[in-house]
CSV table of C-alpha atoms and ligand atoms in Angstrom, one decimal:
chain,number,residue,atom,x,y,z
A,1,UNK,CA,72.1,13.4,71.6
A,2,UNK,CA,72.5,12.3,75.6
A,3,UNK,CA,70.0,15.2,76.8
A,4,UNK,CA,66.1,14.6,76.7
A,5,UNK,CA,66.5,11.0,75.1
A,6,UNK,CA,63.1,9.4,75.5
A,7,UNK,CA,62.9,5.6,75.3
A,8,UNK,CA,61.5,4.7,72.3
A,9,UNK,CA,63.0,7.6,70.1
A,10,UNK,CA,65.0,5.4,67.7
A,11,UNK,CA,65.3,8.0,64.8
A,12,UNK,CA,66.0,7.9,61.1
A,13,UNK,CA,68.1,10.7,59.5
A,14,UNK,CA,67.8,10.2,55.9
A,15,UNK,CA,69.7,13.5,54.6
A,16,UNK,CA,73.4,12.0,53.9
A,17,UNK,CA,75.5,13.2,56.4
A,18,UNK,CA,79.0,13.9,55.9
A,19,UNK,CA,82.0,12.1,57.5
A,20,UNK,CA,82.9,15.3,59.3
A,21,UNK,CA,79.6,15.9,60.6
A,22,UNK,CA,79.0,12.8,61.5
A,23,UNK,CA,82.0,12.7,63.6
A,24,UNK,CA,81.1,15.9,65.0
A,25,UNK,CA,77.8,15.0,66.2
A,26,UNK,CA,79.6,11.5,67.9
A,27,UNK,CA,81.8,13.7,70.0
A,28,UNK,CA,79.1,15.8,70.9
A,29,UNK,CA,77.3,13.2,72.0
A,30,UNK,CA,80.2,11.7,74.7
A,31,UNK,CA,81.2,12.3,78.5
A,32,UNK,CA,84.6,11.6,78.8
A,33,UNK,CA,84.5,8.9,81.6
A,34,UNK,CA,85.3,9.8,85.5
A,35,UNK,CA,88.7,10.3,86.6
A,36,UNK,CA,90.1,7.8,88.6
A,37,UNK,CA,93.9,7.6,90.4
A,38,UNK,CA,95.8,4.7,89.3
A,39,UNK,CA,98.5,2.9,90.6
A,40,UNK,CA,101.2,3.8,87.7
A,41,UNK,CA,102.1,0.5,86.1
A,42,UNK,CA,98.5,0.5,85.5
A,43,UNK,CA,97.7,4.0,84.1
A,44,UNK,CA,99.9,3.4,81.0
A,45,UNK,CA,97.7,4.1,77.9
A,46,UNK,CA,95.4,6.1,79.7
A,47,UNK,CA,94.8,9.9,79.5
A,48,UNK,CA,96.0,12.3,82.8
A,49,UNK,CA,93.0,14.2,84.5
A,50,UNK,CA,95.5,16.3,86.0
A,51,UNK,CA,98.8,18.0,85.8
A,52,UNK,CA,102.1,16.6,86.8
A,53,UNK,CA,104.7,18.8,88.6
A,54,UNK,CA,107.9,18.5,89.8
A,55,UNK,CA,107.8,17.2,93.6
A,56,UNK,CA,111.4,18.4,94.4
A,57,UNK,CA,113.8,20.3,91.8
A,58,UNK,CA,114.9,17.5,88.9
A,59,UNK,CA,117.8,16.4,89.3
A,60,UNK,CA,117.6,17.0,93.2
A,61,UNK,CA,121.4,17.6,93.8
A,62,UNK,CA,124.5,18.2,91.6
A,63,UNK,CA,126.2,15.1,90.1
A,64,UNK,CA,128.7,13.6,87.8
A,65,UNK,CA,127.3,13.3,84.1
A,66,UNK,CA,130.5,11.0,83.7
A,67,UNK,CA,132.6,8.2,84.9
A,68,UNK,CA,135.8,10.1,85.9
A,69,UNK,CA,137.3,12.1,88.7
A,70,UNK,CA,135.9,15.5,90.5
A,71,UNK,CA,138.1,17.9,90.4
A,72,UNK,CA,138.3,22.0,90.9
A,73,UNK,CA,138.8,23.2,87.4
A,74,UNK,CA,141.5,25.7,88.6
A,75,UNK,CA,143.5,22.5,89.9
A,76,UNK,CA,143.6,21.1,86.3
A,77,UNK,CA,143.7,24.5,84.1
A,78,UNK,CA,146.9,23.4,83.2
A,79,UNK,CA,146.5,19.8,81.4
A,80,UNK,CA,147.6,18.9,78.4
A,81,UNK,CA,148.7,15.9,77.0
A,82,UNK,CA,152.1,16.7,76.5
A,83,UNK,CA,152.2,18.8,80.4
A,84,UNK,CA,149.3,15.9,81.9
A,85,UNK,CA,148.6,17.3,85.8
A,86,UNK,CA,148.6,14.6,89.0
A,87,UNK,CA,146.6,14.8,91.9
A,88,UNK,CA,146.3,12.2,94.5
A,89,UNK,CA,142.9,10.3,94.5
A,90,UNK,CA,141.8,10.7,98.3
A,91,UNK,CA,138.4,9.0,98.1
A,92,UNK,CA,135.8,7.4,95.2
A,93,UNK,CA,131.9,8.2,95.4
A,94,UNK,CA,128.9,6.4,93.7
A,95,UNK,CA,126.1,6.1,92.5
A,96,UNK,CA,123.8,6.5,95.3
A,97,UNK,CA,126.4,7.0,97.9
A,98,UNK,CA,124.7,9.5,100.7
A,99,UNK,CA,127.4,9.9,102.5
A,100,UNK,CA,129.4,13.9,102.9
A,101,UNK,CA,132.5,14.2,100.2
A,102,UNK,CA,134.6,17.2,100.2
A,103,UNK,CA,137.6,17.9,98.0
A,104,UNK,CA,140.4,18.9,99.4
A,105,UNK,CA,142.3,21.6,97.1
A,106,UNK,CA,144.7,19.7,94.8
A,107,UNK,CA,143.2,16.5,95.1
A,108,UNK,CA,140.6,14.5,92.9
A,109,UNK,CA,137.6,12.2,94.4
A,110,UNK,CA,137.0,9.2,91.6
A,111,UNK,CA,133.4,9.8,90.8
A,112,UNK,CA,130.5,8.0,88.9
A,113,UNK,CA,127.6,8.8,87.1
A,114,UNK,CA,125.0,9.6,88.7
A,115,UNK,CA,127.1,9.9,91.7
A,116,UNK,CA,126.7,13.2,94.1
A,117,UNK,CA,129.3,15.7,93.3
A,118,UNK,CA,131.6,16.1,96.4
A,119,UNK,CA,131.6,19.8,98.4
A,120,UNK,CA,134.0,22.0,96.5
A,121,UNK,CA,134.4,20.1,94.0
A,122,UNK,CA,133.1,21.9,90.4
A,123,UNK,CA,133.8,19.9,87.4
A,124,UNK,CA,134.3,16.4,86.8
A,125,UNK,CA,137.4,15.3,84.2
A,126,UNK,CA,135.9,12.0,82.4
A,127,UNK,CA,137.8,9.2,83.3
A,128,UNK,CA,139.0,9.0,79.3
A,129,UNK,CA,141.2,12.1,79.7
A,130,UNK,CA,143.1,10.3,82.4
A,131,UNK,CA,145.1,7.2,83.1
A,132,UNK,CA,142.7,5.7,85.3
A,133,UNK,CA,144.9,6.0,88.1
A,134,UNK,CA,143.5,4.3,91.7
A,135,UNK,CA,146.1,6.3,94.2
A,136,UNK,CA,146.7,9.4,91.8
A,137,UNK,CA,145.3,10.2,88.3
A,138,UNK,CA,147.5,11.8,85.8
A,139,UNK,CA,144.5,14.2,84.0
A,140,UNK,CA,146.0,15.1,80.1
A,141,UNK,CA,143.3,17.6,79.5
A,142,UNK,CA,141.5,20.5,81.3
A,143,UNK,CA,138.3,20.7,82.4
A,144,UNK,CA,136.1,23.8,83.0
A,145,UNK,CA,134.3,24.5,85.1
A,146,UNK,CA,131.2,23.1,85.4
A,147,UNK,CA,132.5,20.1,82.6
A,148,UNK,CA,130.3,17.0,83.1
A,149,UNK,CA,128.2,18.3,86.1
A,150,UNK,CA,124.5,17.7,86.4
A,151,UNK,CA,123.2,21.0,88.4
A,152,UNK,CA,120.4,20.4,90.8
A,153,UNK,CA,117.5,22.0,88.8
A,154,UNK,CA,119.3,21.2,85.7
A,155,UNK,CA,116.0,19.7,84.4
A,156,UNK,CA,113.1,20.6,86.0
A,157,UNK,CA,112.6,23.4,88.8
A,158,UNK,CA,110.5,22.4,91.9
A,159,UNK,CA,106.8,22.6,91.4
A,160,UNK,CA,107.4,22.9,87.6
A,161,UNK,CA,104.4,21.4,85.1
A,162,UNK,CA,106.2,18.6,83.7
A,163,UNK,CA,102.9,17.0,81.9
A,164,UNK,CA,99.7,18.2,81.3
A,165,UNK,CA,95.9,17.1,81.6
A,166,UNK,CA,94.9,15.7,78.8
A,167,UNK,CA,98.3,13.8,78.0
A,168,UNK,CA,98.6,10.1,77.1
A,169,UNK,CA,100.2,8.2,79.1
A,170,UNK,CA,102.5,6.5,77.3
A,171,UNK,CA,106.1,5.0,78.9
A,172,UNK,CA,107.8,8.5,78.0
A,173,UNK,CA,105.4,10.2,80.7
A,174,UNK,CA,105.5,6.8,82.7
A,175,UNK,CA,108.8,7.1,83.6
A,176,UNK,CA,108.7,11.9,83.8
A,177,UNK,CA,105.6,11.1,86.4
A,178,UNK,CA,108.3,8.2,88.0
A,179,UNK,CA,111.3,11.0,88.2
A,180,UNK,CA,108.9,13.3,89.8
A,181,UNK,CA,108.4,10.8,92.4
A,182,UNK,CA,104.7,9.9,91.5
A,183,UNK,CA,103.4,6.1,92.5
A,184,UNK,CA,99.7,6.9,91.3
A,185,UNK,CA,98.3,9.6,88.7
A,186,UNK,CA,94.8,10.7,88.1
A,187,UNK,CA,93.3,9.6,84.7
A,188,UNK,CA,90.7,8.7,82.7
A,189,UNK,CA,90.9,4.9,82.5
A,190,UNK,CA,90.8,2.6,79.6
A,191,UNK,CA,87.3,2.3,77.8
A,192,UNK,CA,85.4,-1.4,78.4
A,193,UNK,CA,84.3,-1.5,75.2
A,194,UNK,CA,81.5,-4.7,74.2
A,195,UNK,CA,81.7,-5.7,70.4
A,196,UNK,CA,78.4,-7.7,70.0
A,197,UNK,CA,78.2,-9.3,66.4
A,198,UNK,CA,74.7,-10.8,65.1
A,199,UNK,CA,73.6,-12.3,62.3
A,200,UNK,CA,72.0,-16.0,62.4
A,201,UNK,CA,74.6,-16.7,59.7
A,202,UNK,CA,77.7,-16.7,61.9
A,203,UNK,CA,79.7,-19.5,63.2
A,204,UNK,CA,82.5,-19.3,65.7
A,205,UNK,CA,86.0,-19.9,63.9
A,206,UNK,CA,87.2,-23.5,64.8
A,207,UNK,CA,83.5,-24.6,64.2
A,208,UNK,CA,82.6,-26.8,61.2
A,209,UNK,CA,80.6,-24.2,58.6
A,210,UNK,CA,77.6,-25.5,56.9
A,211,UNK,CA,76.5,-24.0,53.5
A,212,UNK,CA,74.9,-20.6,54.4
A,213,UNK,CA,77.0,-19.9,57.1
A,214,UNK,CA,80.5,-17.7,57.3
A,215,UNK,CA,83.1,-17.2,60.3
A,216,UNK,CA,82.6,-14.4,62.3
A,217,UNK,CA,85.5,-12.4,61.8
A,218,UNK,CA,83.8,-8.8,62.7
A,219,UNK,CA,83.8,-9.3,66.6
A,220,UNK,CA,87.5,-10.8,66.6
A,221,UNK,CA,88.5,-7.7,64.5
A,222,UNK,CA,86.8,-4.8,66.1
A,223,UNK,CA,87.7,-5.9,69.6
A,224,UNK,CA,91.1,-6.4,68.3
A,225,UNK,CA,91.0,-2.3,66.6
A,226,UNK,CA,89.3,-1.3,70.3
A,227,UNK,CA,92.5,-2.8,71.9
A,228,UNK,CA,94.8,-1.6,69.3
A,229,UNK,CA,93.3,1.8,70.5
A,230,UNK,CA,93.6,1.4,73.9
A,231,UNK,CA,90.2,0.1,75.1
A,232,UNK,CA,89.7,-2.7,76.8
A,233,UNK,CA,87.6,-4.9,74.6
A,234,UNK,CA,85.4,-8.1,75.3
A,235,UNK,CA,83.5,-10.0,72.4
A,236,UNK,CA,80.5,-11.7,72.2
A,237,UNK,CA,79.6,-13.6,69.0
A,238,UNK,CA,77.0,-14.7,66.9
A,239,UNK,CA,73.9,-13.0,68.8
A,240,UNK,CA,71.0,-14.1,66.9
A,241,UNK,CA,69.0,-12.0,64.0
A,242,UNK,CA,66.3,-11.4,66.4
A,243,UNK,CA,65.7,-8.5,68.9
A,244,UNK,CA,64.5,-10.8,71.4
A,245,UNK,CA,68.3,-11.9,71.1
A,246,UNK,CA,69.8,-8.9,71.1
A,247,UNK,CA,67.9,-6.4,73.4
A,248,UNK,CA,68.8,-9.1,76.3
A,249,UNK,CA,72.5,-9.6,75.3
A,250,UNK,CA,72.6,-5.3,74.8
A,251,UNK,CA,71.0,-5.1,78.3
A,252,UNK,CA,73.5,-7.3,79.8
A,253,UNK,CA,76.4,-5.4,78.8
A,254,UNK,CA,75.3,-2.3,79.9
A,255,UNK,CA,76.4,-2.7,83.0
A,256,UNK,CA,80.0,-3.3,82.2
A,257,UNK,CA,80.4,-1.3,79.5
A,258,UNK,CA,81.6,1.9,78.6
A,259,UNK,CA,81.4,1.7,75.0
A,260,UNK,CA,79.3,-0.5,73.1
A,261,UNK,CA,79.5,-1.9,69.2
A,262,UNK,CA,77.8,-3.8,66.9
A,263,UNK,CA,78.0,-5.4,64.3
A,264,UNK,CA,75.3,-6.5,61.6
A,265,UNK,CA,71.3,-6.4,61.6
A,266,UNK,CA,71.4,-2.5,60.1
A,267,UNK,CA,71.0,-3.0,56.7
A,268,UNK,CA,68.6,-0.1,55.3
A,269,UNK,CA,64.8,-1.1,56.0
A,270,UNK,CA,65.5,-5.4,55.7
A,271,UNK,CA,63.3,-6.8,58.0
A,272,UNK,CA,65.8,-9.0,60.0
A,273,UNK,CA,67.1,-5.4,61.0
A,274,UNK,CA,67.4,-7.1,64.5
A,275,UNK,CA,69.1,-4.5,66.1
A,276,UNK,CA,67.1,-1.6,65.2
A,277,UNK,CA,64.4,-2.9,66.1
A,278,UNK,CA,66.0,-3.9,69.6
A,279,UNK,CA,67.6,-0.3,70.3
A,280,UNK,CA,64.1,1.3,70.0
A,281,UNK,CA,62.9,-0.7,73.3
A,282,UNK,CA,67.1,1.1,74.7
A,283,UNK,CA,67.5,4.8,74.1
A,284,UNK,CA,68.1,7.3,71.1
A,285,UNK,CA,70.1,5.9,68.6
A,286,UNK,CA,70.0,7.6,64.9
A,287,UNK,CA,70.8,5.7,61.9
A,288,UNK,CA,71.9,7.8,59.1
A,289,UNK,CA,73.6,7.4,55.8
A,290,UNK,CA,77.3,9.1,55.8
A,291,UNK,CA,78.3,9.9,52.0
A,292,UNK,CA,81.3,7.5,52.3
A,293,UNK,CA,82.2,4.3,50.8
A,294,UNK,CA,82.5,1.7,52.4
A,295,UNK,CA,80.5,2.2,55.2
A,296,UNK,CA,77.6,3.7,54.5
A,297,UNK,CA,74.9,3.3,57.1
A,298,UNK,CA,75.5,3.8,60.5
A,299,UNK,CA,74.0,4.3,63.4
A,300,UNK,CA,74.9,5.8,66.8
A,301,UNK,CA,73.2,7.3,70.1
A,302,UNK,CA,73.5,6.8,73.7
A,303,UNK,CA,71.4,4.1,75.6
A,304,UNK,CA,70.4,2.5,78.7
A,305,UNK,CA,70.0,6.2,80.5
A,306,UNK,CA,68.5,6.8,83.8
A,307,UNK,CA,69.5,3.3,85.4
A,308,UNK,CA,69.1,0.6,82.9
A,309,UNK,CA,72.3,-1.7,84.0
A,310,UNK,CA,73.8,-0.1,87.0
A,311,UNK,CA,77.1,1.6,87.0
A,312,UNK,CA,77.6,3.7,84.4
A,313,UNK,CA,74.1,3.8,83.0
A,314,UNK,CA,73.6,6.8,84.8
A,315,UNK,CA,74.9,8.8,81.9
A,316,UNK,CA,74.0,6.1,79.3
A,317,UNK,CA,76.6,4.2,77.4
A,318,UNK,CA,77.6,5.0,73.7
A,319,UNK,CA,76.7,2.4,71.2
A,320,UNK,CA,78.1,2.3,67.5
A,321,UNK,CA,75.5,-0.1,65.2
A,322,UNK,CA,78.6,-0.7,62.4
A,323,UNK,CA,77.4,-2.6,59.3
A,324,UNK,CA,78.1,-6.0,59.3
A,325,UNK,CA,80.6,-6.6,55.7
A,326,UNK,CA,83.9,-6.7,57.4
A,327,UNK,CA,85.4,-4.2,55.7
A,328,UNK,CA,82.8,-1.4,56.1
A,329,UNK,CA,83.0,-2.6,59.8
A,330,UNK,CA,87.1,-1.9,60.0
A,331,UNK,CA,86.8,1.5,58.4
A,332,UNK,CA,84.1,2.7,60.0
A,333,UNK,CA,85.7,1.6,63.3
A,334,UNK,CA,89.0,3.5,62.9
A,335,UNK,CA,86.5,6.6,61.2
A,336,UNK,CA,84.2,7.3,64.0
A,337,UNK,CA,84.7,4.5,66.9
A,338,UNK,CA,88.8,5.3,67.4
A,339,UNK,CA,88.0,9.6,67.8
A,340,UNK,CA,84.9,8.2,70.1
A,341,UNK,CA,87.6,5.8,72.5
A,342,UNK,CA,89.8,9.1,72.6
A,343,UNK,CA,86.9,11.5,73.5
A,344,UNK,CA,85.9,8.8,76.3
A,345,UNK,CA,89.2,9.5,77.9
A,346,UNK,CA,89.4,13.6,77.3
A,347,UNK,CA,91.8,13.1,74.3
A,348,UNK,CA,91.7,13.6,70.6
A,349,UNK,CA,94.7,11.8,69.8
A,350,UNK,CA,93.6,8.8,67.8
A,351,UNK,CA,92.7,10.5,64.5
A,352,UNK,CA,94.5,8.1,61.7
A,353,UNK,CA,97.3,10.0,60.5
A,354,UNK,CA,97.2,11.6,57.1
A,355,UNK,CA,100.0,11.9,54.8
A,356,UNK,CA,100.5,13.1,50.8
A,357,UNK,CA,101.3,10.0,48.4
A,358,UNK,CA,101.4,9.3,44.6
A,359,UNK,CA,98.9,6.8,43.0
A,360,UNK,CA,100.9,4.5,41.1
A,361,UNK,CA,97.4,3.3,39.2
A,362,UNK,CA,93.8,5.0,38.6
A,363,UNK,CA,91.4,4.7,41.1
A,364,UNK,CA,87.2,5.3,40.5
A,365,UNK,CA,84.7,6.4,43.4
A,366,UNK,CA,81.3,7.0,43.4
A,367,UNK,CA,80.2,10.4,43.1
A,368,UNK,CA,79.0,12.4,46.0
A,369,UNK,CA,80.5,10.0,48.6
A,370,UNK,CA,83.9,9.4,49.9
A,371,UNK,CA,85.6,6.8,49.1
A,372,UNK,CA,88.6,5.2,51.3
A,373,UNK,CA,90.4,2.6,49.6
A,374,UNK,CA,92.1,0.0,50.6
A,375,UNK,CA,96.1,0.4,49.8
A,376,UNK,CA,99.6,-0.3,50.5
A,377,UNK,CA,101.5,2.6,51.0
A,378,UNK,CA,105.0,2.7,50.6
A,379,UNK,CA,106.7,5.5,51.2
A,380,UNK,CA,105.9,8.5,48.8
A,381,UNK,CA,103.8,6.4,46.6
A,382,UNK,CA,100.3,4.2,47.5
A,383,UNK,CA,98.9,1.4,45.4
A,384,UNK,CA,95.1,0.8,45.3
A,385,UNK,CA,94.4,-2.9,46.4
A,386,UNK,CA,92.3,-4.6,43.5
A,387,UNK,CA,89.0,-6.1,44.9
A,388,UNK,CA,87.3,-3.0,47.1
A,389,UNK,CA,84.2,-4.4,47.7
A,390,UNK,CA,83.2,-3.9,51.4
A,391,UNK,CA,82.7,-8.1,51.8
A,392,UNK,CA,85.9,-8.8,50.7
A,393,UNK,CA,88.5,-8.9,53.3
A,394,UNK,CA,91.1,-11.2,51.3
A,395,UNK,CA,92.6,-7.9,50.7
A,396,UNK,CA,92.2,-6.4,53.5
A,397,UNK,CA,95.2,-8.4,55.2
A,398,UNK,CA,97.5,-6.9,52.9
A,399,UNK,CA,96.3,-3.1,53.4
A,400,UNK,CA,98.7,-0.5,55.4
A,401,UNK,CA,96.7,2.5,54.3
A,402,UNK,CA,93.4,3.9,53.0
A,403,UNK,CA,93.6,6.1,49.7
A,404,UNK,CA,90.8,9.1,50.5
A,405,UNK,CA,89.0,9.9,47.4
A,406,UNK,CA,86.9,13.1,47.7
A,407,UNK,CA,83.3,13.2,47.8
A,408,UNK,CA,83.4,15.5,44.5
A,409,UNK,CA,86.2,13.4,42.2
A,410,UNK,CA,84.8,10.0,40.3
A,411,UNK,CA,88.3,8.6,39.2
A,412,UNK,CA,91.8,9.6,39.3
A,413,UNK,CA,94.7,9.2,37.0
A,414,UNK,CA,98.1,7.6,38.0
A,415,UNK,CA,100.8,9.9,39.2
A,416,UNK,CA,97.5,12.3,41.1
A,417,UNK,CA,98.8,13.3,44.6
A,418,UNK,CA,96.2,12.1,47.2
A,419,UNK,CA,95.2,12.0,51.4
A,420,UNK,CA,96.0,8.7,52.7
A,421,UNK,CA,95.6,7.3,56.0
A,422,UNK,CA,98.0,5.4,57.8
A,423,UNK,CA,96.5,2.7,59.6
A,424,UNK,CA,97.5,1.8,62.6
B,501,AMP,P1,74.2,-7.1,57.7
B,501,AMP,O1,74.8,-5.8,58.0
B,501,AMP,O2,73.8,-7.9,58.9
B,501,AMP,O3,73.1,-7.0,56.6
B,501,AMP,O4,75.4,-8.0,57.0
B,501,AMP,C1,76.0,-7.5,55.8
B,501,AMP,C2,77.0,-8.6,55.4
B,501,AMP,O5,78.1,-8.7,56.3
B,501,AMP,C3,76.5,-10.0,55.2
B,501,AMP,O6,77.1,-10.6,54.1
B,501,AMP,C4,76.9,-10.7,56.5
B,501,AMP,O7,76.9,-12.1,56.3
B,501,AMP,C5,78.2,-10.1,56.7
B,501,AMP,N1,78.5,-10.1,58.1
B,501,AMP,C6,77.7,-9.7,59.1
B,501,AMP,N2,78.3,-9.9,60.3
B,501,AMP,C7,79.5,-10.5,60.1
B,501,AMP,C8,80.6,-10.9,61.0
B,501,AMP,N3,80.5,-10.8,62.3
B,501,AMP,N4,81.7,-11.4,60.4
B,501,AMP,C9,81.8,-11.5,59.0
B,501,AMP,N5,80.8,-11.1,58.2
B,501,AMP,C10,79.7,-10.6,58.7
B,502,MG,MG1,72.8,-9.6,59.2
């Protein structure tokens, strides 16, 4: 879909596509955006462009895995708790103490964790096999060697891969590229993602509504999904039903997006259609009908090519044309939009997951398309949400999951095993 666009080649597809070749041909469609190194505190949630080894060996030199005492094991083979052993205590090291400590044979160095094992010493007793002692420690059980010692190495060898390209960075991989002494990785940055709503019908939330009018929920939600998956989302409401609205507000964002959706102005041939009728003047975007419910018609290309916009133009920016009922919106955000955030950053991580549950009533879907339906899932067994129609979102506040019903099944008894998906 990116190469040979022509402006002006706003296609329709009307074979029903499925939802796997629909995703398919998204993916296709997207450059994962350009590396960039980032300061660590700020490349959390983003996706490595590189691998991360080891800068020195991990831990870097032996220490004590305990509070306690290094010892030789040899002095202390003899412990017991009826026969305890006493050494003298000639010397205490810490945590972040540099300084040389050697054990003398027949002595004990009181040590901490974390704290560099002194020379010659090789195992460390835990202080709760002791008394405690300050001047000497009476030890009631032996130690072997090696007991409670951290070995240089002992986690990572130098230069070893300790994440790969491709990897999320969540705060587990925060804090291995921290130990391996990294202040800035090289990733593929959060997506900007635009969420433009139209429709002359919508009124910011807080506003007085008129008859004929509704609150714009869509933008609020599908900036708040983009987030949820990682994006960095802006929203701008209420762009009117008319291209000569919406081909300026698309042509703004351009520039500063990475990622752009929409909601509304799709419907199948109405004549307000304002944003079809705005992408043509943009780039190639093909509206199709995926055999799903809800959700339905969609439409998706790449725009603004060759320059329109600025920064990022250059390789076009994807836009997703959702339909505009709310709840055909949500599910064909976390559908097609959440794989298309992941592919923007080199990942394929953000697939919904999909678990095995019992219906605990019948459900009915239209033949030929799949069906996800709004559920709660609860444990091993999910309970359809009455009122499914794709404008009613009263029920989708109380929703955890989406039931899957198959493109070739109409209804379903009670007690059937079905694919949900957990939402996120
Ligand atoms: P459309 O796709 O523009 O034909 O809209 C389909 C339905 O979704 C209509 O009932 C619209 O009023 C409704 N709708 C469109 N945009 C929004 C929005 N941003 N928030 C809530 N409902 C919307
Ligand atoms: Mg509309």
């Amino acid at each position: 879909m990116t190469s040979g666009a022509t402006p002006d080649a706003t296609a329709v597809d009307s074979s029903l596509s499925s939802v796997e070749a629909y995703r398919a041909a998204i993916l296709a469609a997207i450059t994962p955006l350009a590396p960039a190194s980032l300061e660590l505190a700020a490349a959390e949630g983003c996706v490595l462009a590189e691998d991360v080894t080891a800068a020195v060996a991990l831990p870097s030199f032996d220490n004590s895995g305990m509070d306690g005492y290094a010892v030789r094991a040899a002095d202390v083979a003899g412990a017991a708790e009826d026969s305890p052993v006493t050494l003298p205590v000639t010397g205490e090291v810490a945590a972040g103490d540099i300084g040389a400590h050697r054990l003398a044979p027949g002595t004990a160095i009181r040590i901490m964790t974390g704290a560099q094992l002194p020379a010659e010493a090789d195992a460390v007793v835990p202080v709760e096999w002791t008394d405690g002692g300050a001047a000497r420690v009476a030890i009631r059980r032996a130690a072997e060697h090696g007991n409670a010692v951290r070995y240089a190495g002992g986690d990572a060898t130098e230069g070893e891969t300790l994440l790969t390209a491709g990897t999320r960075m969540r705060p587990m991989q925060i804090a291995v590229a921290a130990s391996a002494g990294r202040s800035a990785v090289t990733v593929r940055p959060r997506p900007r993602v635009v969420v433009l709503s139209t429709g002359d019908e919508l009124t910011e939330p807080g506003s007085p509504l008129v008859p004929g009018r509704i609150w714009d929920s869509n933008s609020y939600m599908i900036a708040a999904a983009a987030r949820e998956a990682g994006a960095i989302a802006y929203r701008r409401s209420g762009v009117p039903d008319d291209p000569k609205g919406v081909l300026p507000a698309l042509e703004e964002q351009l520039a500063h997006a990475d990622l752009l959706i929409t909601t509304g102005g799709v419907s199948m041939g109405g004549e307000h259609d304002a944003v079809k009728a705005a992408l043509r003047e943009l780039g190639t975007v093909t509206f199709r009908k995926v055999a799903m419910q809800p959700g339905m018609p969609q439409g998706f290309g790449v725009i603004g090519q060759g320059g329109a916009g600025g920064v990022g133009a250059e390789r076009g920016v994807p836009i997703f044309t959702l339909p505009g009922n709310p709840v055909s919106a949500y599910v064909s955000f976390q559908m097609f939009v959440r794989p298309a955030i992941a592919a923007l950053q080199g990942a394929d991580d953000l697939s919904l997951p999909s678990v095995r549950a019992t219906l605990t009533g019948p459900v009915r879907s239209p033949s030929g398309r799949r069906s996800y339906l709004r559920a709660v899932l609860d444990g091993s067994k999910v309970t359809p949400l009455s009122g499914q129609g794709s404008h009613q979102i009263a029920y989708l506040g109380r929703a955890n999951a989406l039931i899957v019903v198959p493109e070739w099944e109409t209804r379903l008894p009670a007690d059937d095993e079905v694919e949900v998906l957990v939402l996120p």
